[in-house]
mmCIF file of C-alpha atoms and ligand atoms in Angstrom:
data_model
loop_
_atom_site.group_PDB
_atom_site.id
_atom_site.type_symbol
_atom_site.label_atom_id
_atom_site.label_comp_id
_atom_site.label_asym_id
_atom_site.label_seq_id
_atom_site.Cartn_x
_atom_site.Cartn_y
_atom_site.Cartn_z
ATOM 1 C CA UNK A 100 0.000 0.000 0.000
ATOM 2 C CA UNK A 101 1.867 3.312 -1.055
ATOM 3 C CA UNK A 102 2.659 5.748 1.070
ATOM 4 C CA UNK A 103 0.430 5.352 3.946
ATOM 5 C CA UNK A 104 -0.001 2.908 6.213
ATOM 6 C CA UNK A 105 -2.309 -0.213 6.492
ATOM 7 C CA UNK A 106 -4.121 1.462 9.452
ATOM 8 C CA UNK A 107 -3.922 4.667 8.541
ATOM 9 C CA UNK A 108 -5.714 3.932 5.433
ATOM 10 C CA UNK A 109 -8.512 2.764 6.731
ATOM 11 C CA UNK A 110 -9.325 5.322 9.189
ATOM 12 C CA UNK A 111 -8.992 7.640 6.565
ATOM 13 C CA UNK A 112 -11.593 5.859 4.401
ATOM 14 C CA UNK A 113 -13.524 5.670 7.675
ATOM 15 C CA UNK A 114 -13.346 9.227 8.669
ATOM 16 C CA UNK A 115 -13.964 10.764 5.302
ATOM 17 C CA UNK A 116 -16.646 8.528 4.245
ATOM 18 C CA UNK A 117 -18.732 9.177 7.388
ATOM 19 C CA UNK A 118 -17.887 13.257 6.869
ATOM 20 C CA UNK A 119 -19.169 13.003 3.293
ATOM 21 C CA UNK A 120 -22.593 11.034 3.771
ATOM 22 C CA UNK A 121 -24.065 13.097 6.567
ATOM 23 C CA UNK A 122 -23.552 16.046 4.257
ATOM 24 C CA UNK A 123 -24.374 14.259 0.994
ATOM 25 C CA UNK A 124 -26.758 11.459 1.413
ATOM 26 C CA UNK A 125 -29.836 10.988 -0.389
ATOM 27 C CA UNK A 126 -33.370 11.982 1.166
ATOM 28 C CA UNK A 127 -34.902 8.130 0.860
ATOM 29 C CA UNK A 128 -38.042 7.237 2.409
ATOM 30 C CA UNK A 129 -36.889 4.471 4.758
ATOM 31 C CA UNK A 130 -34.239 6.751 6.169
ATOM 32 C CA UNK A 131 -36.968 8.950 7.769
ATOM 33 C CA UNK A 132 -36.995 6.312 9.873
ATOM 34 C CA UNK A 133 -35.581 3.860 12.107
ATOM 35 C CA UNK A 134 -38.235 1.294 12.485
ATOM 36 C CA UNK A 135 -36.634 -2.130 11.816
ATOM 37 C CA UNK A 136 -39.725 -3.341 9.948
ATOM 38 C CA UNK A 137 -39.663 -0.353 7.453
ATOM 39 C CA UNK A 138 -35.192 -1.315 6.957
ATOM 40 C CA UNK A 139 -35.795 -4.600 6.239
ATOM 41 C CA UNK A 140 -39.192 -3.714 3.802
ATOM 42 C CA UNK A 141 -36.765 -1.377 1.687
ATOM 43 C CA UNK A 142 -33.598 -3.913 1.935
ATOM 44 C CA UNK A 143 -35.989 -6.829 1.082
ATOM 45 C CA UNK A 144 -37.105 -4.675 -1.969
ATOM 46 C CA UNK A 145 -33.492 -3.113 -3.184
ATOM 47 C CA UNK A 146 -32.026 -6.362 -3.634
ATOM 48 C CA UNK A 147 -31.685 -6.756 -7.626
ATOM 49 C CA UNK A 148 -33.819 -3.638 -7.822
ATOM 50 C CA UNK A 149 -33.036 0.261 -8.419
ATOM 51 C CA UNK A 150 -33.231 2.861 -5.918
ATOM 52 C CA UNK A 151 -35.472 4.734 -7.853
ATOM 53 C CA UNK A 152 -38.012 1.568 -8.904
ATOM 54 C CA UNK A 153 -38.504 1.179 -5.255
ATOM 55 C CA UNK A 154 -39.360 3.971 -4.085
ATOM 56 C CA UNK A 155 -42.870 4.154 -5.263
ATOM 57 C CA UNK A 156 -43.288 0.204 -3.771
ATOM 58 C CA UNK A 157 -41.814 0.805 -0.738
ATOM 59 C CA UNK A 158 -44.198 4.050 -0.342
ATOM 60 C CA UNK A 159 -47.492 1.560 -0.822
ATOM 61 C CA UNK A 160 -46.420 -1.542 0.451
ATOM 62 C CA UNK A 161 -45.641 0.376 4.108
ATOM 63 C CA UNK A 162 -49.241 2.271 3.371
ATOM 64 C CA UNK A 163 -51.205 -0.932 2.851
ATOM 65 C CA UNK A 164 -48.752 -2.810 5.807
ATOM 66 C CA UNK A 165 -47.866 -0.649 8.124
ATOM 67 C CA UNK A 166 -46.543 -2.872 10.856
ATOM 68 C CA UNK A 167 -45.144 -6.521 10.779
ATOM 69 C CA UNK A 168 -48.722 -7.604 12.329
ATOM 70 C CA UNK A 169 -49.994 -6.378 9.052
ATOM 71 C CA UNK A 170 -48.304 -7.873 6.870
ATOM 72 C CA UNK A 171 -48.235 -11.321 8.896
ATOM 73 C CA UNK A 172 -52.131 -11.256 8.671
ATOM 74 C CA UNK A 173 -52.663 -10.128 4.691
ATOM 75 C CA UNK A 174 -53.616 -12.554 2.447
ATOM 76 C CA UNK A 175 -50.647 -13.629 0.521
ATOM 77 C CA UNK A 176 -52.627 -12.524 -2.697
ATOM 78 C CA UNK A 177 -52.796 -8.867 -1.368
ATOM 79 C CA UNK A 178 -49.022 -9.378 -0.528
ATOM 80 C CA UNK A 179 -47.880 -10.219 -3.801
ATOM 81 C CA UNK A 180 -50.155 -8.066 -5.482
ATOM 82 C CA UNK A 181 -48.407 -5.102 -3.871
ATOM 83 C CA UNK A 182 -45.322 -6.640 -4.739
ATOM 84 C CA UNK A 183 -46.373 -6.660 -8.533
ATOM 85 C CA UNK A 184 -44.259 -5.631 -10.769
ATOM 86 C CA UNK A 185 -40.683 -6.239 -8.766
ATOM 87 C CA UNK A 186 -39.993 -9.577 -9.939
ATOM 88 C CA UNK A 187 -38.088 -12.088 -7.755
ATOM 89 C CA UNK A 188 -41.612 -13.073 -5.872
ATOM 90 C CA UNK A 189 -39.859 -15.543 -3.584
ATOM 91 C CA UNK A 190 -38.428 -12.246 -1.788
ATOM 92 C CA UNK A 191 -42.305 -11.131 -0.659
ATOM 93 C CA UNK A 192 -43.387 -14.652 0.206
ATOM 94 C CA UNK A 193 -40.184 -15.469 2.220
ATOM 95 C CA UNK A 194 -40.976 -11.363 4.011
ATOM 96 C CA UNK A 195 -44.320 -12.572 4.913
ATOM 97 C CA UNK A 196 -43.384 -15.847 6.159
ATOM 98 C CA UNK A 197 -40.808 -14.211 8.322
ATOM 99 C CA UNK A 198 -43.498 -11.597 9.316
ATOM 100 C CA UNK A 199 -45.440 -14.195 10.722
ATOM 101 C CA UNK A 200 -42.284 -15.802 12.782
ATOM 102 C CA UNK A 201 -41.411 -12.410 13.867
ATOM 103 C CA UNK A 202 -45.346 -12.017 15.031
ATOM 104 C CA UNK A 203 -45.543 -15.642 16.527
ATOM 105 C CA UNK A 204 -41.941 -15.830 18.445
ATOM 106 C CA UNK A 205 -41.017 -12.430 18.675
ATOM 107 C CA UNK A 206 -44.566 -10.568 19.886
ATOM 108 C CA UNK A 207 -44.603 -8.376 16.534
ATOM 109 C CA UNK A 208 -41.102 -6.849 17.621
ATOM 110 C CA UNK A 209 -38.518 -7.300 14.877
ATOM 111 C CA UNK A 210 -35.513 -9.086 17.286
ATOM 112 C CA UNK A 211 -32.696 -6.898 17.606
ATOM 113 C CA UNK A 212 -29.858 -10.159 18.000
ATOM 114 C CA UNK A 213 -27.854 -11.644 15.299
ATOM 115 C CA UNK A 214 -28.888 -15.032 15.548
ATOM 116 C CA UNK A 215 -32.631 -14.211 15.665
ATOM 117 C CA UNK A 216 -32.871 -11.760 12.571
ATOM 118 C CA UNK A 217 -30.361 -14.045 10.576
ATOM 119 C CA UNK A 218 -32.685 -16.725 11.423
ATOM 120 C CA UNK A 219 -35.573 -15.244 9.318
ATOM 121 C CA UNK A 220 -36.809 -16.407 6.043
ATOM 122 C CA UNK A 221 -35.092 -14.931 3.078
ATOM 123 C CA UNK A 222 -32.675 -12.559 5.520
ATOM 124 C CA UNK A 223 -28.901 -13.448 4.874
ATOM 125 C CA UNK A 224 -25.828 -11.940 6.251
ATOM 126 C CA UNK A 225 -26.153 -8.832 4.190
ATOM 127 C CA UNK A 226 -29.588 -7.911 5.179
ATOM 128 C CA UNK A 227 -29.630 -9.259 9.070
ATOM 129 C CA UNK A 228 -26.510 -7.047 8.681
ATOM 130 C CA UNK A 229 -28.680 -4.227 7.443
ATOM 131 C CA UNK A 230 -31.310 -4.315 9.515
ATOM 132 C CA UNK A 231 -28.781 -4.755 13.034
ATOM 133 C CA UNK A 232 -26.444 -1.920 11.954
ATOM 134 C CA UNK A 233 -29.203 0.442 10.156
ATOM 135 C CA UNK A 234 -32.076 0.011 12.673
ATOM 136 C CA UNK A 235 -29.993 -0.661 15.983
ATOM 137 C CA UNK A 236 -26.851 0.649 15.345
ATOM 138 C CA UNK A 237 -25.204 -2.204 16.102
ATOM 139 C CA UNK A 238 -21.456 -2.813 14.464
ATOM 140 C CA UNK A 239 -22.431 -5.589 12.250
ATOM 141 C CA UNK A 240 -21.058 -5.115 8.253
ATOM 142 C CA UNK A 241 -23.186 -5.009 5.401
ATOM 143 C CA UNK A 242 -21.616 -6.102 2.431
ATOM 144 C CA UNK A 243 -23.312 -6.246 -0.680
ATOM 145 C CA UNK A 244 -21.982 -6.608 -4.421
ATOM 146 C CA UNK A 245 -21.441 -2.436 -4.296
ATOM 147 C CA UNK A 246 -19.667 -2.355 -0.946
ATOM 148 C CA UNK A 247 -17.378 -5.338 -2.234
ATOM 149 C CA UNK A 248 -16.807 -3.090 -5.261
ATOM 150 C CA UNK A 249 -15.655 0.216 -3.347
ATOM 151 C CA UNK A 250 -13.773 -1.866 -0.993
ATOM 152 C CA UNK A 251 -11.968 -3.887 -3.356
ATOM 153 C CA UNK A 252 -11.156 -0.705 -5.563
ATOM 154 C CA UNK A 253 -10.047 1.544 -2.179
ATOM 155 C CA UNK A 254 -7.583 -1.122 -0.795
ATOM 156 C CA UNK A 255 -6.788 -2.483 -4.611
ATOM 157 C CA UNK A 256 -8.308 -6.343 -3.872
ATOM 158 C CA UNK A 257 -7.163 -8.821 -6.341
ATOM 159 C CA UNK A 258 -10.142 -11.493 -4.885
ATOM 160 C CA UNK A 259 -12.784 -12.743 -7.141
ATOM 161 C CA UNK A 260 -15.817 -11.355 -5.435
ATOM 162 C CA UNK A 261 -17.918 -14.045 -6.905
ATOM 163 C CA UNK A 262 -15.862 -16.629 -4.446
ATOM 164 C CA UNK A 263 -18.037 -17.190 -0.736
ATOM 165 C CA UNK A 264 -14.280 -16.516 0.366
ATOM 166 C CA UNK A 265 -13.689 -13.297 -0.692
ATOM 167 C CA UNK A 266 -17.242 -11.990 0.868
ATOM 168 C CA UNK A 267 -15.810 -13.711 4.172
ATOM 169 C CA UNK A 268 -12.695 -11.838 3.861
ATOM 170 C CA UNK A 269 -14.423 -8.347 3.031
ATOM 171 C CA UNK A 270 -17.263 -8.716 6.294
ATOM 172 C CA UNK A 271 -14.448 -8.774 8.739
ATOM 173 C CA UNK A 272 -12.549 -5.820 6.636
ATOM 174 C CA UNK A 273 -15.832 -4.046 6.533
ATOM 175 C CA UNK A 274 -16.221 -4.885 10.272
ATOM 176 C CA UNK A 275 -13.023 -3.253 11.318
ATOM 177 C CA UNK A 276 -13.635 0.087 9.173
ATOM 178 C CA UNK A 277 -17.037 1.052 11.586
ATOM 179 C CA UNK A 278 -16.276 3.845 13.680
ATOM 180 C CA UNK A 279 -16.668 3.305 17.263
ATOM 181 C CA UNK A 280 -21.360 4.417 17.574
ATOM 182 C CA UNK A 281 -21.285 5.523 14.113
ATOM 183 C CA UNK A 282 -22.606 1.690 12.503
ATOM 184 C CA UNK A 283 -25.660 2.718 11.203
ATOM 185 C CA UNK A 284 -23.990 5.844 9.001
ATOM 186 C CA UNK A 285 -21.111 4.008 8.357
ATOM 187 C CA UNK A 286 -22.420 0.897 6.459
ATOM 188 C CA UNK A 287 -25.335 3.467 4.242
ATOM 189 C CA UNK A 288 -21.917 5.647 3.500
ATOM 190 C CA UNK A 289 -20.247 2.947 1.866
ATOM 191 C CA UNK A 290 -23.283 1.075 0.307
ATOM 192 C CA UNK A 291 -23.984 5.534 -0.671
ATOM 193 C CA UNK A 292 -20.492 5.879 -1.959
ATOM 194 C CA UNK A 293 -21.081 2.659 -3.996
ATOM 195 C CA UNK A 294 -24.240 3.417 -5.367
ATOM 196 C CA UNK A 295 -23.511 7.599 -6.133
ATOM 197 C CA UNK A 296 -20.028 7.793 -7.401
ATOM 198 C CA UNK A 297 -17.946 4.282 -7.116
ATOM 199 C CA UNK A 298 -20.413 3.224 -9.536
ATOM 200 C CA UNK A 299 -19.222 -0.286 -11.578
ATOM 201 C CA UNK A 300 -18.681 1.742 -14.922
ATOM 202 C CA UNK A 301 -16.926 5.261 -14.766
ATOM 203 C CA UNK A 302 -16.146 5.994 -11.383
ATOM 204 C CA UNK A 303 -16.207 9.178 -10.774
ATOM 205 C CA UNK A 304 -12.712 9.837 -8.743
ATOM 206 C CA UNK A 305 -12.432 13.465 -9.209
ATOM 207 C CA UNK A 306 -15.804 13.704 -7.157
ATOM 208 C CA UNK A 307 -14.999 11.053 -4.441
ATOM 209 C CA UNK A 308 -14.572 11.923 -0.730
ATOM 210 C CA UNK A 309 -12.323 9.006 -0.567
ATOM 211 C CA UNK A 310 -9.927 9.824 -3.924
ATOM 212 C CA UNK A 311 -6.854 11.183 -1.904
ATOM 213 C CA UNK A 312 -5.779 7.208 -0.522
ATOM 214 C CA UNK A 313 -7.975 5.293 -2.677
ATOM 215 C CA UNK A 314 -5.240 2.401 -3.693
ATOM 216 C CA UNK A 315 -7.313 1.129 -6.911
ATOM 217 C CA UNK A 316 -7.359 4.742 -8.114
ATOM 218 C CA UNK A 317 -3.687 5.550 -7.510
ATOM 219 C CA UNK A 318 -2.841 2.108 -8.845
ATOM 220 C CA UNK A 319 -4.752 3.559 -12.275
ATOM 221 C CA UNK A 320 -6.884 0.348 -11.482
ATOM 222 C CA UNK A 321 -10.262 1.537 -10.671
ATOM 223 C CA UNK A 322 -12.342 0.572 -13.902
ATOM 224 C CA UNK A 323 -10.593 -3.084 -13.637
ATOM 225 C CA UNK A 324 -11.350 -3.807 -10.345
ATOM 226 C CA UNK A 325 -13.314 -5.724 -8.896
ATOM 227 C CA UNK A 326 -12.396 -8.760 -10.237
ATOM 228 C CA UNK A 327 -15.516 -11.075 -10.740
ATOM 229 C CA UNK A 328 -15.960 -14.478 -12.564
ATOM 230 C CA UNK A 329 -18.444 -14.579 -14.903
ATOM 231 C CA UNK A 330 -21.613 -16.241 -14.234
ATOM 232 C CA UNK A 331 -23.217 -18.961 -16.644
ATOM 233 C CA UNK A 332 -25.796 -17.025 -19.184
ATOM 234 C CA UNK A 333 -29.017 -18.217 -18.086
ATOM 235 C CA UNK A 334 -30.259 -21.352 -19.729
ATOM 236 C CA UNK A 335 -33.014 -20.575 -22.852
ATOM 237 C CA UNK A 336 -36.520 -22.075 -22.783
ATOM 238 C CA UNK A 337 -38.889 -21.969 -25.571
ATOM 239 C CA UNK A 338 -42.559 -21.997 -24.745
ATOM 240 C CA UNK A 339 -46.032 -21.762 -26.099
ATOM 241 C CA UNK A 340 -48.542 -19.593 -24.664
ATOM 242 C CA UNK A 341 -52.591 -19.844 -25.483
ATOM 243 C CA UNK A 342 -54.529 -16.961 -25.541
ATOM 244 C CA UNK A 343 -57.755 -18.326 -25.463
ATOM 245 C CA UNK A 344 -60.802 -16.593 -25.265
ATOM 246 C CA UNK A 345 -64.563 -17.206 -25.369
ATOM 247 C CA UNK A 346 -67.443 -15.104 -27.057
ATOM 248 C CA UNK A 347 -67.714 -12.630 -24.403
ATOM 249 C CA UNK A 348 -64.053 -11.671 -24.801
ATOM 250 C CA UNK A 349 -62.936 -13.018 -21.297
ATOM 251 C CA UNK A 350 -59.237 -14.454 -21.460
ATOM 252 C CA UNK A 351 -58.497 -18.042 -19.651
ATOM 253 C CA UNK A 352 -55.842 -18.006 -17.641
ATOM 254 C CA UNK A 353 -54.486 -20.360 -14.589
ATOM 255 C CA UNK A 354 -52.854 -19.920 -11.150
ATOM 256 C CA UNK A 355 -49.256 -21.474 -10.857
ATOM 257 C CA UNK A 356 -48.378 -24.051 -8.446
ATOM 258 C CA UNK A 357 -47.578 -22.797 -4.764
ATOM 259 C CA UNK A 358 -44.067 -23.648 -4.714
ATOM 260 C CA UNK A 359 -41.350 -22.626 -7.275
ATOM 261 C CA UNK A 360 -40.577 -20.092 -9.977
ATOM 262 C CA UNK A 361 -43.509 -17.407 -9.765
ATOM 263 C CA UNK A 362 -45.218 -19.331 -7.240
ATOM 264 C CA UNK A 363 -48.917 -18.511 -7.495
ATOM 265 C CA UNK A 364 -48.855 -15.909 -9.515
ATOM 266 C CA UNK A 365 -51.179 -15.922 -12.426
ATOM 267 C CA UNK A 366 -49.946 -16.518 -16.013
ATOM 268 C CA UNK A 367 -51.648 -17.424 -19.680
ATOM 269 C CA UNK A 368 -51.583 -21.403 -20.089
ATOM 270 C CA UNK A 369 -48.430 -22.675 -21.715
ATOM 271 C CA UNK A 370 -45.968 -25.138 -22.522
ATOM 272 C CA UNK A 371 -42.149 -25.847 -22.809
ATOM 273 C CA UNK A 372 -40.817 -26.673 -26.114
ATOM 274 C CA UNK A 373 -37.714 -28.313 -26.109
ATOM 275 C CA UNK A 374 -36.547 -28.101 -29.899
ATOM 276 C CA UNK A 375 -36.416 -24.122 -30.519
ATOM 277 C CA UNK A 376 -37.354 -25.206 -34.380
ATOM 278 C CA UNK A 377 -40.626 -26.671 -33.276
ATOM 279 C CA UNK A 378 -41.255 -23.486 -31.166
ATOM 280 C CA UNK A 379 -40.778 -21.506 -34.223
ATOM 281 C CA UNK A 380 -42.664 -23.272 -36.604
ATOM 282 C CA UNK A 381 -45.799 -22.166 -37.822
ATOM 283 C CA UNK A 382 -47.327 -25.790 -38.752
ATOM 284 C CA UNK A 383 -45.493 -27.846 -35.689
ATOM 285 C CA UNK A 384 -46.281 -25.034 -32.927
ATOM 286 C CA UNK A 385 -50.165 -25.320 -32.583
ATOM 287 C CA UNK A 386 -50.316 -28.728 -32.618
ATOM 288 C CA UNK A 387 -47.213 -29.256 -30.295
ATOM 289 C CA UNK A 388 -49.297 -26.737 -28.388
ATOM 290 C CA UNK A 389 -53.007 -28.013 -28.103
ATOM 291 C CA UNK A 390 -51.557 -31.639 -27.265
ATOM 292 C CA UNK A 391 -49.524 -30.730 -24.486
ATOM 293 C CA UNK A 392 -52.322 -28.401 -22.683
ATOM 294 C CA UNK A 393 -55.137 -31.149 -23.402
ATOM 295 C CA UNK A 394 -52.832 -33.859 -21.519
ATOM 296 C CA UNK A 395 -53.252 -31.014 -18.615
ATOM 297 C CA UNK A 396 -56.783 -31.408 -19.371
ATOM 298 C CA UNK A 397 -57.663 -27.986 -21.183
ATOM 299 C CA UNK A 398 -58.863 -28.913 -25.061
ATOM 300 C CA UNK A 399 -57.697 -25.425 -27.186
ATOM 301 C CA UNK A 400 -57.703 -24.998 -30.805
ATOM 302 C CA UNK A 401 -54.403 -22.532 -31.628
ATOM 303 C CA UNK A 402 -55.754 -20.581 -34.436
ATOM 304 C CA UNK A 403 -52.586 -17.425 -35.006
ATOM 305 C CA UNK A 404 -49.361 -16.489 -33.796
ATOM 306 C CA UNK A 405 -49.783 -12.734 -32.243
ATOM 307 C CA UNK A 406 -47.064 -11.833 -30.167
ATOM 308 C CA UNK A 407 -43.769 -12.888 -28.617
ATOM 309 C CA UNK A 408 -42.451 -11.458 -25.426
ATOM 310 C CA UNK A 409 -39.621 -12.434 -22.821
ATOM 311 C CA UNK A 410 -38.222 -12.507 -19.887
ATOM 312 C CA UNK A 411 -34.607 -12.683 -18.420
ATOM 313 C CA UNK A 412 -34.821 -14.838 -14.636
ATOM 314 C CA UNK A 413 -31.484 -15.179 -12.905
ATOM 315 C CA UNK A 414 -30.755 -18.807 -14.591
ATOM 316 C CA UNK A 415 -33.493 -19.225 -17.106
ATOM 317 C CA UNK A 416 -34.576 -17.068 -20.232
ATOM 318 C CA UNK A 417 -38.022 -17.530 -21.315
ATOM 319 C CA UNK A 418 -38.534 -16.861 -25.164
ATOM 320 C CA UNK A 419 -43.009 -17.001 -25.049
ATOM 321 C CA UNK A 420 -44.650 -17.148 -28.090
ATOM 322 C CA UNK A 421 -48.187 -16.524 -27.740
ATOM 323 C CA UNK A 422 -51.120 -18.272 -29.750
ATOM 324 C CA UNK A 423 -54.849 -17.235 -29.894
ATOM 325 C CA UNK A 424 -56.898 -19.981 -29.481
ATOM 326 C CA UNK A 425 -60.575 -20.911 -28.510
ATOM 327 C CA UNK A 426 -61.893 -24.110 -26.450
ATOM 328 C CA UNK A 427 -61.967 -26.901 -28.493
ATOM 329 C CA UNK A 428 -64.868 -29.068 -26.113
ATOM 330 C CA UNK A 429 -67.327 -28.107 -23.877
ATOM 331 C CA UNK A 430 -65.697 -29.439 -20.424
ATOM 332 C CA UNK A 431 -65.128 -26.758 -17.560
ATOM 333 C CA UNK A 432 -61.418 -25.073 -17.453
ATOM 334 C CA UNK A 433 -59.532 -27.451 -15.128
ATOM 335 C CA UNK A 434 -58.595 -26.821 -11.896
ATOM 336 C CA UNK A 435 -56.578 -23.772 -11.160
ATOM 337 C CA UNK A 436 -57.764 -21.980 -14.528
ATOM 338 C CA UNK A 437 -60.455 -19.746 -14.746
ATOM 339 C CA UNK A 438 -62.044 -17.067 -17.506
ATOM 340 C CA UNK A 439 -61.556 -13.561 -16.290
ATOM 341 C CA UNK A 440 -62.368 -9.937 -17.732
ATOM 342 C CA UNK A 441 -60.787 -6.332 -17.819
ATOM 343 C CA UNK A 442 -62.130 -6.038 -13.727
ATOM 344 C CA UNK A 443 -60.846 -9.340 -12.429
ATOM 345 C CA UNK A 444 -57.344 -8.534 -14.156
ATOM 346 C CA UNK A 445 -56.885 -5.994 -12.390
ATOM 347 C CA UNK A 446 -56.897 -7.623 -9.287
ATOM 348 C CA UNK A 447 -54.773 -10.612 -9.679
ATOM 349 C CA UNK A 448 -50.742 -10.586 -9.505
ATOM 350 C CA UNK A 449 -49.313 -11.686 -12.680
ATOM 351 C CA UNK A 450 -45.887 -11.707 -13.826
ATOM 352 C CA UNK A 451 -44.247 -8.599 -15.295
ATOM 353 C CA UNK A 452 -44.162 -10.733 -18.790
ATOM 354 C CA UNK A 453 -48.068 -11.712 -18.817
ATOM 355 C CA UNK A 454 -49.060 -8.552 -17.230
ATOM 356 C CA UNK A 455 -47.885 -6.756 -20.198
ATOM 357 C CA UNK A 456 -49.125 -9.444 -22.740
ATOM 358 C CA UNK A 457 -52.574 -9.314 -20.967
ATOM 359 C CA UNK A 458 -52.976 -5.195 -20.501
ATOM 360 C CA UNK A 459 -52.076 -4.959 -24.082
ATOM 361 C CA UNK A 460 -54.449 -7.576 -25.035
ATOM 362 C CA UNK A 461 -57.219 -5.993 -22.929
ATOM 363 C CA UNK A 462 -56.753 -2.256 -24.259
ATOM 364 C CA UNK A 463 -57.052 -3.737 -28.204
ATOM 365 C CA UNK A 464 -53.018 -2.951 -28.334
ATOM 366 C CA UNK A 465 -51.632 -6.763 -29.046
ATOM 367 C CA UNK A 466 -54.312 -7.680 -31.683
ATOM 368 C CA UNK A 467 -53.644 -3.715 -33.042
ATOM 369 C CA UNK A 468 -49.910 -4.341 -33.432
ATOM 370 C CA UNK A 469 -50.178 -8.197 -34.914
ATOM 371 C CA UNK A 470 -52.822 -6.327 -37.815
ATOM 372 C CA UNK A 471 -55.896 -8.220 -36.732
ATOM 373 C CA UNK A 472 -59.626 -7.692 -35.500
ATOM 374 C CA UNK A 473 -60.166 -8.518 -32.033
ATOM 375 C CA UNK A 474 -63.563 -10.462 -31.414
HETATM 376 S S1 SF4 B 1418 -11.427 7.122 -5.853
HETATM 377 FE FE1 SF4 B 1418 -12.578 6.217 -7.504
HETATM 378 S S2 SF4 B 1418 -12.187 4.032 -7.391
HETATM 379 FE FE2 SF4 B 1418 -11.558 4.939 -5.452
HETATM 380 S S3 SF4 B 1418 -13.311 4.675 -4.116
HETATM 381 FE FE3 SF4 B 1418 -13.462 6.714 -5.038
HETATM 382 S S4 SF4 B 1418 -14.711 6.443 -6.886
HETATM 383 FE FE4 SF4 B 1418 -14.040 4.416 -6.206
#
């Protein structure tokens, strides 16, 4: 380390850090407040998600729940209805489910010990370590992807921050920066310096309170570091989608299973095709199609191809193609489908992907854009 020592270096990046974010932080909406329950709402929703995307959520969901008792007592319908919209749904079933620990062992007091709050659904060590240093001030490091990003670029790291060894390494380095009562502005300066001006393309050096001993910087390293293996692309999957609808214009759609991708979420019938050339093919396609939904028991008659959408998950990549179709027998939907209008769409949680495909279909927009007449 050049110049300075290994100590001295990080109290600087301690001292100045803290000096800069009680100047320069952000006005967010969960730090108006200390409650617990409103920190771990907002680091529940910011994982994966922008600042600025959760704002607006964070706002309603804490309107609509306003205490842990709340939440722990809302259907999981309403719960994932207000979480519509902000994708990775396993993060507001896992909050409720803890909501209703927190409510059953905890008297509706979100537990201010490590080995309680780590012990709730969906909370790992960055978010119990969140919640403990943000809502209690307790010393207790947060370290996300950004925080391993100014870190490794102020001390010049060499670790691959994708290895579970390099995060270990970087908690007890974080650990050892907190000043001495100062945990809770501390850990939202770095995760603030990360997110504001250590961003991961272009830092902007000439603007950071922490330029003068920054080690990546000096090094002429900062847009190289941090090093990070790559992750595997996520896997493609080609599927089939019906739109089928009956002669009052009502779409049938069905409820997914309760465990698993999208869990219970609502979604236009449809299949996985395995050969991307039998997806794609206008002749192979409906057939392909109305065989593998009758063996779930619903008998459809594809009659056009109208739209394709997609959607990106962490390891899969959905490629939909959607179908029109109308019921091809007179037997009931099966179980878990049902025929719904404009009003009921409204107030079922869908998946950003089918909540597009469906609000388009419902305003005249999809059957506008493919050139044909809706019924
Ligand atoms: S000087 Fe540049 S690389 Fe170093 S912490 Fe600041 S923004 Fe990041």
């Amino acid at each position: 380390m050049s110049g300075i020592g290994e100590r001295e270096l990080k109290s600087a990046l301690s001292k100045d850090l803290l000096g800069w974010y009680k100047v320069a932080k952000r006005d967010l909406p969960w730090r108006r407040s200390r409650d617990p329950y409103h920190i771990w709402i907002s680091e529940i929703m910011l994982q994966q998600t922008r600042v600025e995307t959760v704002i607006p959520y964070f706002l309603r969901f804490t309107e609509k729940f306003p205490t842990v008792t709340d939440l722990a007592a809302a259907p999981e319908e309403d719960v994932l209805k207000a979480w519509e919209g902000l994708g990775y749904y396993s993060r507001a079933r896992n909050l409720q489910a803890a909501a209703r620990e927190v409510v059953e062992r905890y008297g509706g007091r979100v537990p201010d010990d490590k080995a309680a709050v780590s012990g709730l659904k969906g909370v790992g060590p960055y978010t119990s370590g969140a919640i403990l240093s943000i809502a209690f001030n307790r010393p207790e490091p947060a370290v996300d992807g950004n925080v391993m990003r100014v870190l490794s670029r102020y001390f010049c790291i060499d670790e691959d921050i994708a290895r579970p060894a390099t995060r270990i390494g970087m908690e007890g380095l974080a650990r050892e920066l907190i000043p001495e009562g100062e945990a809770a502005d501390f850990n939202q300066a770095l995760m603030e310096l990360g997110a504001m001006i250590c961003t991961p393309k272009s830092p902007s050096c000439l603007a950071c309170p922490v330029m003068t001993h920054c080690q990546g910087r000096l090094a002429g390293r900062e847009e190289e570091l941090p090093i990070k293996s790559k992750a595997k692309p996520p896997k493609p999957q080609y599927r089939l989608a019906a739109l089928t609808m009956d002669a009052a214009g009502r779409v049938l759609v069905r409820q997914r299973p309760s465990q698993g991708l999208l869990a219970r979420l609502w979604e236009l019938p449809h299949v996985e095709i395995p050969a991307p050339e039998q997806w794609r093919s206008d002749e192979a396609a409906p057939a392909l199609l109305a065989a593998a939904l009758a063996a779930e028991g619903l008998a459809i008659r594809p009659e056009r191809h109208i739209a394709d959408a997609e959607h990106i998950f962490t390891h899969l990549h959905w490629y939909v193609r959607v179908w029109t179709a109308v019921i091809a027998d007179d037997s009931p939907p099966p179980p878990g489908c049902r025929w719904i209008g404009p009003a009921e769409f409204e107030l079922l949680a869908w998946p950003n992907l089918f909540r597009k495909l469906l609000s388009q279909h419902f305003s005249g927009a999809l059957e506008a854009a493919a050139g044909v007449q809706a019924d």
